[in-house]
mmCIF file of C-alpha atoms in Angstrom:
data_model
loop_
_atom_site.group_PDB
_atom_site.id
_atom_site.type_symbol
_atom_site.label_atom_id
_atom_site.label_comp_id
_atom_site.label_asym_id
_atom_site.label_seq_id
_atom_site.Cartn_x
_atom_site.Cartn_y
_atom_site.Cartn_z
ATOM 1 C CA MET A 15 295.499 -36.954 115.015
ATOM 2 C CA MET A 16 298.635 -37.159 117.153
ATOM 3 C CA LYS A 17 302.139 -37.793 115.852
ATOM 4 C CA PHE A 18 305.323 -38.958 117.570
ATOM 5 C CA LEU A 19 308.802 -37.820 116.540
ATOM 6 C CA TYR A 20 311.253 -40.493 117.648
ATOM 7 C CA LEU A 21 314.555 -38.661 117.953
ATOM 8 C CA ASP A 22 318.175 -39.820 117.999
ATOM 9 C CA ASP A 23 321.589 -38.420 117.137
ATOM 10 C CA SER A 24 324.749 -39.514 115.353
ATOM 11 C CA GLY A 25 328.277 -38.123 115.423
ATOM 12 C CA ASN A 26 327.945 -36.717 118.932
ATOM 13 C CA SER A 27 331.330 -35.746 120.380
ATOM 14 C CA GLY A 28 330.003 -33.206 122.863
ATOM 15 C CA LEU A 29 332.122 -30.062 122.997
ATOM 16 C CA ASN A 30 334.992 -31.689 121.104
ATOM 17 C CA LEU A 31 334.609 -30.048 117.703
ATOM 18 C CA ASP A 32 338.013 -31.121 116.354
ATOM 19 C CA ASP A 33 337.520 -34.876 116.058
ATOM 20 C CA ALA A 34 338.603 -35.678 112.483
ATOM 21 C CA GLU A 35 336.729 -38.975 112.632
ATOM 22 C CA GLN A 36 333.458 -37.229 113.526
ATOM 23 C CA PRO A 37 333.308 -33.933 111.609
ATOM 24 C CA LEU A 38 329.516 -33.961 111.362
ATOM 25 C CA PHE A 39 326.691 -34.074 113.895
ATOM 26 C CA ILE A 40 323.140 -35.086 112.979
ATOM 27 C CA LEU A 41 320.022 -34.904 115.127
ATOM 28 C CA GLY A 42 316.813 -36.272 113.700
ATOM 29 C CA GLY A 43 314.310 -39.060 113.531
ATOM 30 C CA VAL A 44 311.070 -40.416 112.123
ATOM 31 C CA VAL A 45 307.520 -39.089 112.514
ATOM 32 C CA ILE A 46 304.921 -41.769 113.240
ATOM 33 C CA ASP A 47 301.128 -41.526 113.454
ATOM 34 C CA THR A 48 299.731 -42.895 116.697
ATOM 35 C CA GLU A 49 297.355 -45.021 114.612
ATOM 36 C CA GLU A 50 300.286 -46.783 112.932
ATOM 37 C CA TRP A 51 302.585 -47.097 115.927
ATOM 38 C CA GLN A 52 301.602 -50.678 116.763
ATOM 39 C CA LYS A 53 301.870 -51.933 113.174
ATOM 40 C CA ILE A 54 305.312 -50.409 112.716
ATOM 41 C CA ASN A 55 306.495 -51.785 116.033
ATOM 42 C CA GLU A 56 305.316 -55.252 114.979
ATOM 43 C CA GLU A 57 307.142 -54.924 111.648
ATOM 44 C CA ILE A 58 310.394 -54.245 113.495
ATOM 45 C CA GLU A 59 309.729 -57.128 115.895
ATOM 46 C CA ASN A 60 309.202 -59.449 112.929
ATOM 47 C CA ILE A 61 312.487 -58.378 111.349
ATOM 48 C CA LYS A 62 314.291 -58.905 114.648
ATOM 49 C CA ALA A 63 312.773 -62.371 114.951
ATOM 50 C CA LYS A 64 313.755 -63.217 111.374
ATOM 51 C CA TYR A 65 317.387 -62.342 112.119
ATOM 52 C CA LYS A 66 317.256 -63.795 115.654
ATOM 53 C CA ILE A 67 317.997 -60.431 117.273
ATOM 54 C CA GLN A 68 316.899 -60.199 120.897
ATOM 55 C CA ASP A 69 318.803 -57.106 121.962
ATOM 56 C CA GLU A 70 318.759 -53.433 121.036
ATOM 57 C CA ILE A 71 319.839 -52.643 117.482
ATOM 58 C CA HIS A 72 322.627 -50.077 117.115
ATOM 59 C CA ALA A 73 323.478 -48.974 113.583
ATOM 60 C CA ILE A 74 327.136 -48.389 114.400
ATOM 61 C CA GLU A 75 327.474 -51.951 115.718
ATOM 62 C CA ILE A 76 326.106 -53.324 112.446
ATOM 63 C CA THR A 77 328.548 -51.253 110.377
ATOM 64 C CA ASN A 78 331.535 -52.079 112.598
ATOM 65 C CA SER A 79 330.588 -55.764 113.043
ATOM 66 C CA LYS A 80 330.391 -55.498 116.819
ATOM 67 C CA GLY A 81 328.381 -57.565 119.295
ATOM 68 C CA ILE A 82 325.968 -60.009 117.707
ATOM 69 C CA PHE A 83 326.929 -58.747 114.234
ATOM 70 C CA LYS A 84 330.563 -59.832 114.586
ATOM 71 C CA GLU A 85 330.194 -62.962 112.448
ATOM 72 C CA TRP A 86 327.616 -61.589 110.009
ATOM 73 C CA SER A 87 328.461 -61.320 106.316
ATOM 74 C CA LEU A 88 328.298 -57.938 104.606
ATOM 75 C CA GLU A 89 325.312 -59.121 102.582
ATOM 76 C CA LYS A 90 323.396 -60.151 105.696
ATOM 77 C CA LYS A 91 324.105 -56.844 107.434
ATOM 78 C CA ASN A 92 323.090 -54.866 104.356
ATOM 79 C CA ASN A 93 319.856 -56.821 104.033
ATOM 80 C CA LEU A 94 318.947 -56.084 107.663
ATOM 81 C CA ILE A 95 319.545 -52.359 107.199
ATOM 82 C CA LYS A 96 317.555 -52.297 103.957
ATOM 83 C CA GLU A 97 314.589 -54.057 105.553
ATOM 84 C CA LEU A 98 314.533 -51.590 108.439
ATOM 85 C CA LEU A 99 314.872 -48.528 106.194
ATOM 86 C CA ASN A 100 312.154 -49.856 103.902
ATOM 87 C CA ILE A 101 309.707 -49.685 106.819
ATOM 88 C CA ILE A 102 310.118 -45.903 106.587
ATOM 89 C CA VAL A 103 309.307 -46.060 102.878
ATOM 90 C CA GLU A 104 306.429 -48.526 103.243
ATOM 91 C CA TYR A 105 304.616 -46.404 105.834
ATOM 92 C CA LYS A 106 305.566 -43.094 104.171
ATOM 93 C CA LEU A 107 307.142 -41.844 107.401
ATOM 94 C CA LYS A 108 308.533 -38.326 107.373
ATOM 95 C CA ILE A 109 312.177 -37.939 108.299
ATOM 96 C CA ILE A 110 313.209 -34.769 110.098
ATOM 97 C CA PHE A 111 316.837 -33.906 110.770
ATOM 98 C CA PHE A 112 319.319 -31.071 111.166
ATOM 99 C CA LYS A 113 323.046 -31.325 110.491
ATOM 100 C CA VAL A 114 325.918 -29.387 112.028
ATOM 101 C CA ILE A 115 329.361 -29.266 110.425
ATOM 102 C CA LYS A 116 331.485 -28.976 113.537
ATOM 103 C CA LYS A 117 334.282 -26.839 112.089
ATOM 104 C CA ASN A 118 331.677 -24.278 110.987
ATOM 105 C CA TYR A 119 329.990 -24.359 114.382
ATOM 106 C CA LYS A 120 333.361 -23.751 116.027
ATOM 107 C CA ALA A 121 334.114 -20.909 113.594
ATOM 108 C CA TYR A 122 330.890 -19.147 114.549
ATOM 109 C CA PHE A 123 331.786 -19.056 118.236
ATOM 110 C CA GLU A 124 335.399 -18.066 117.586
ATOM 111 C CA THR A 125 334.192 -15.183 115.408
ATOM 112 C CA HIS A 126 331.441 -13.873 117.693
ATOM 113 C CA PHE A 127 332.775 -14.530 121.199
ATOM 114 C CA THR A 128 336.021 -14.167 123.120
ATOM 115 C CA GLN A 129 337.926 -17.201 124.343
ATOM 116 C CA ALA A 130 336.718 -16.519 127.884
ATOM 117 C CA GLN A 131 333.092 -16.275 126.742
ATOM 118 C CA ASN A 132 333.399 -19.554 124.831
ATOM 119 C CA LYS A 133 334.593 -21.310 127.972
ATOM 120 C CA MET A 134 331.520 -20.044 129.807
ATOM 121 C CA LEU A 135 328.990 -20.802 127.062
ATOM 122 C CA LYS A 136 329.798 -24.462 126.402
ATOM 123 C CA ILE A 137 326.871 -25.062 124.048
ATOM 124 C CA PRO A 138 327.202 -28.443 122.306
ATOM 125 C CA PRO A 139 325.899 -28.840 118.729
ATOM 126 C CA TYR A 140 323.064 -30.982 120.105
ATOM 127 C CA ILE A 141 321.411 -27.950 121.690
ATOM 128 C CA LEU A 142 321.413 -25.916 118.485
ATOM 129 C CA ALA A 143 320.298 -28.851 116.341
ATOM 130 C CA TYR A 144 317.485 -29.586 118.784
ATOM 131 C CA SER A 145 316.080 -26.077 118.390
ATOM 132 C CA TYR A 146 315.991 -26.433 114.602
ATOM 133 C CA VAL A 147 314.508 -29.919 114.727
ATOM 134 C CA LEU A 148 311.664 -28.473 116.821
ATOM 135 C CA GLN A 149 311.057 -25.740 114.245
ATOM 136 C CA ILE A 150 311.056 -28.205 111.350
ATOM 137 C CA TYR A 151 308.771 -30.589 113.235
ATOM 138 C CA GLU A 152 306.424 -27.727 114.135
ATOM 139 C CA GLN A 153 306.042 -26.803 110.470
ATOM 140 C CA SER A 154 305.476 -30.444 109.542
ATOM 141 C CA LEU A 155 302.692 -30.659 112.123
ATOM 142 C CA ASN A 156 301.156 -27.466 110.761
ATOM 143 C CA ASP A 157 301.159 -28.989 107.285
ATOM 144 C CA ASP A 158 299.373 -32.084 108.597
ATOM 145 C CA GLU A 159 297.073 -30.151 110.959
ATOM 146 C CA SER A 160 298.262 -32.396 113.790
ATOM 147 C CA ASN A 161 299.722 -32.109 117.255
ATOM 148 C CA GLY A 162 302.895 -33.913 118.207
ATOM 149 C CA ILE A 163 305.225 -35.231 120.866
ATOM 150 C CA VAL A 164 309.026 -35.539 120.767
ATOM 151 C CA ILE A 165 310.374 -38.790 122.202
ATOM 152 C CA SER A 166 314.123 -39.025 122.839
ATOM 153 C CA ASP A 167 316.516 -41.601 124.218
ATOM 154 C CA GLU A 168 316.731 -41.133 127.980
ATOM 155 C CA GLN A 169 320.529 -40.940 127.776
ATOM 156 C CA ASP A 170 320.050 -37.473 126.248
ATOM 157 C CA SER A 171 318.061 -36.173 129.218
ATOM 158 C CA ASP A 172 321.180 -34.645 130.781
ATOM 159 C CA ILE A 173 321.749 -32.595 127.612
ATOM 160 C CA LEU A 174 318.215 -31.294 127.234
ATOM 161 C CA ALA A 175 316.961 -29.302 130.169
ATOM 162 C CA ASP A 176 313.801 -27.230 130.180
ATOM 163 C CA ASN A 177 315.876 -24.046 129.965
ATOM 164 C CA THR A 178 317.739 -25.263 126.873
ATOM 165 C CA LEU A 179 316.009 -22.880 124.498
ATOM 166 C CA LYS A 180 316.806 -19.917 126.738
ATOM 167 C CA ILE A 181 320.504 -20.619 126.194
ATOM 168 C CA LEU A 182 320.085 -20.041 122.469
ATOM 169 C CA ARG A 183 319.176 -16.392 123.009
ATOM 170 C CA VAL A 184 322.819 -15.811 123.919
ATOM 171 C CA ILE A 185 323.834 -16.642 120.353
ATOM 172 C CA ASP A 186 321.174 -14.396 118.793
ATOM 173 C CA GLU A 187 318.723 -17.158 117.975
ATOM 174 C CA PRO A 188 315.146 -15.812 117.815
ATOM 175 C CA ASP A 189 312.543 -17.133 120.209
ATOM 176 C CA ILE A 190 310.991 -20.362 119.003
ATOM 177 C CA LYS A 191 307.218 -20.300 118.797
ATOM 178 C CA ILE A 192 305.881 -23.784 119.399
ATOM 179 C CA LYS A 193 302.134 -24.452 119.346
ATOM 180 C CA LYS A 194 301.692 -27.894 117.811
ATOM 181 C CA ILE A 195 304.301 -29.755 119.873
ATOM 182 C CA ILE A 196 302.651 -30.499 123.194
ATOM 183 C CA GLU A 197 305.594 -32.354 124.770
ATOM 184 C CA LYS A 198 309.220 -31.591 123.862
ATOM 185 C CA ASN A 199 311.168 -33.605 126.420
ATOM 186 C CA PHE A 200 309.670 -37.081 126.728
ATOM 187 C CA PHE A 201 312.431 -39.623 127.376
ATOM 188 C CA ILE A 202 312.424 -43.417 127.101
ATOM 189 C CA ASN A 203 315.039 -46.156 127.291
ATOM 190 C CA SER A 204 316.134 -46.986 123.746
ATOM 191 C CA LYS A 205 316.549 -50.640 124.745
ATOM 192 C CA GLU A 206 312.796 -50.779 125.243
ATOM 193 C CA SER A 207 311.824 -48.853 122.102
ATOM 194 C CA ASN A 208 311.984 -50.320 118.615
ATOM 195 C CA LEU A 209 311.029 -46.896 117.250
ATOM 196 C CA ILE A 210 314.050 -45.178 118.820
ATOM 197 C CA GLN A 211 316.141 -47.970 117.324
ATOM 198 C CA LEU A 212 314.587 -47.274 113.914
ATOM 199 C CA ALA A 213 315.474 -43.597 114.368
ATOM 200 C CA ASP A 214 319.031 -44.657 115.218
ATOM 201 C CA ILE A 215 319.332 -46.639 111.981
ATOM 202 C CA CYS A 216 317.845 -43.772 109.974
ATOM 203 C CA VAL A 217 319.919 -40.938 111.443
ATOM 204 C CA TYR A 218 323.160 -42.909 111.384
ATOM 205 C CA HIS A 219 322.870 -43.524 107.659
ATOM 206 C CA ILE A 220 321.917 -39.911 106.981
ATOM 207 C CA LYS A 221 325.081 -38.931 108.834
ATOM 208 C CA ARG A 222 327.165 -41.417 106.842
ATOM 209 C CA TYR A 223 325.831 -39.944 103.603
ATOM 210 C CA TYR A 224 326.441 -36.262 104.375
ATOM 211 C CA GLU A 225 329.767 -37.096 105.995
ATOM 212 C CA MET A 226 331.148 -37.671 102.506
ATOM 213 C CA GLU A 227 331.089 -33.886 101.989
ATOM 214 C CA VAL A 228 333.341 -33.147 104.964
ATOM 215 C CA LYS A 229 335.380 -36.271 105.721
ATOM 216 C CA GLU A 230 338.533 -37.293 103.897
ATOM 217 C CA ASN A 231 339.799 -40.713 102.854
ATOM 218 C CA ILE A 232 336.444 -42.431 102.394
ATOM 219 C CA SER A 233 336.895 -45.349 100.025
ATOM 220 C CA ALA A 234 334.908 -45.663 96.808
ATOM 221 C CA LYS A 235 333.278 -48.831 98.134
ATOM 222 C CA SER A 236 332.209 -47.077 101.328
ATOM 223 C CA LYS A 237 330.785 -44.152 99.338
ATOM 224 C CA GLU A 238 328.787 -46.552 97.205
ATOM 225 C CA ASN A 239 327.413 -48.206 100.335
ATOM 226 C CA ARG A 240 326.516 -44.876 101.967
ATOM 227 C CA GLU A 241 324.717 -43.646 98.863
ATOM 228 C CA MET A 242 322.802 -46.915 98.528
ATOM 229 C CA PHE A 243 321.250 -46.644 101.987
ATOM 230 C CA PHE A 244 320.495 -42.922 101.775
ATOM 231 C CA LYS A 245 318.747 -43.287 98.421
ATOM 232 C CA ILE A 246 316.255 -45.681 100.037
ATOM 233 C CA ILE A 247 314.933 -42.969 102.362
ATOM 234 C CA GLU A 248 315.835 -39.775 100.491
ATOM 235 C CA ASN A 249 312.280 -39.048 99.327
ATOM 236 C CA ASN A 250 310.980 -39.328 102.903
ATOM 237 C CA VAL A 251 313.030 -36.379 104.123
ATOM 238 C CA TYR A 252 310.865 -33.391 105.068
ATOM 239 C CA ASN A 253 312.572 -30.252 103.794
ATOM 240 C CA LEU A 254 311.949 -26.879 105.384
ATOM 241 C CA LYS A 255 313.840 -23.882 104.050
ATOM 242 C CA LEU A 256 315.248 -21.890 106.959
ATOM 243 C CA ASP A 257 316.004 -18.199 106.475
ATOM 244 C CA PRO A 258 319.651 -17.300 107.298
ATOM 245 C CA THR A 259 318.653 -13.654 107.777
ATOM 246 C CA GLN A 260 316.550 -14.709 110.766
ATOM 247 C CA HIS A 261 319.165 -17.114 112.149
ATOM 248 C CA LYS A 262 322.671 -15.622 112.078
ATOM 249 C CA ILE A 263 324.392 -18.896 112.827
ATOM 250 C CA LEU A 264 322.923 -20.524 109.711
ATOM 251 C CA GLY A 265 325.169 -18.404 107.518
ATOM 252 C CA PHE A 266 328.173 -19.999 109.181
ATOM 253 C CA LEU A 267 326.770 -23.512 109.159
ATOM 254 C CA MET A 268 326.052 -23.303 105.430
ATOM 255 C CA ASN A 269 329.444 -21.908 104.374
ATOM 256 C CA ASP A 270 332.622 -23.838 103.664
ATOM 257 C CA PHE A 271 335.480 -22.617 105.836
#
């Protein structure tokens, strides 16, 4: 059996690690069996038709009432998000993600490298998160005795080059042994992929949930909303315990500075 990991990110500010509005970066997505791909795609198409959506769905546009969602009521927007997230529950799709608290990421580089070295390295959180997503996905495939492919939005192709993983050796990351993932850099246009759009919805709301731990001035109503959406998909998250003794940077990412 072959599986696809549809991958997207949320909270990406590149090398700007001081954006108070985006203190957290998440990279992740949903794992889909090739046998169920068509059915899931049709489910999303049906939801789009129900809500008369012809364009690409962006989670942030729903939340901020942009584009076609400008005149939508809160109830209507919430119902759309719930229906999309419930596809993940209905088909028992695994969710894989890795989160980077940007202030911790910055602290690691400031502690281990000089200012001149940091200017040369320029490693965005995406690169590190990508390496961990691969490791988590690899273990998931081992559990399922499957092979897999990673499918990303083509706009990320300039971030992920084939030599990406070599860069990580500079920051003492061990070599990543990948056997089950047969294609790591397959890119498609998110406008043409309902599954990338589903990943976008999923990852965005994971980010909104964990953001509550590191972002100030979030209203009680917003917290309630964030928790509501995360609880829908919480049991679908695939958890892999990573060993900080094998990955020095994890000690920094897990601490509160």
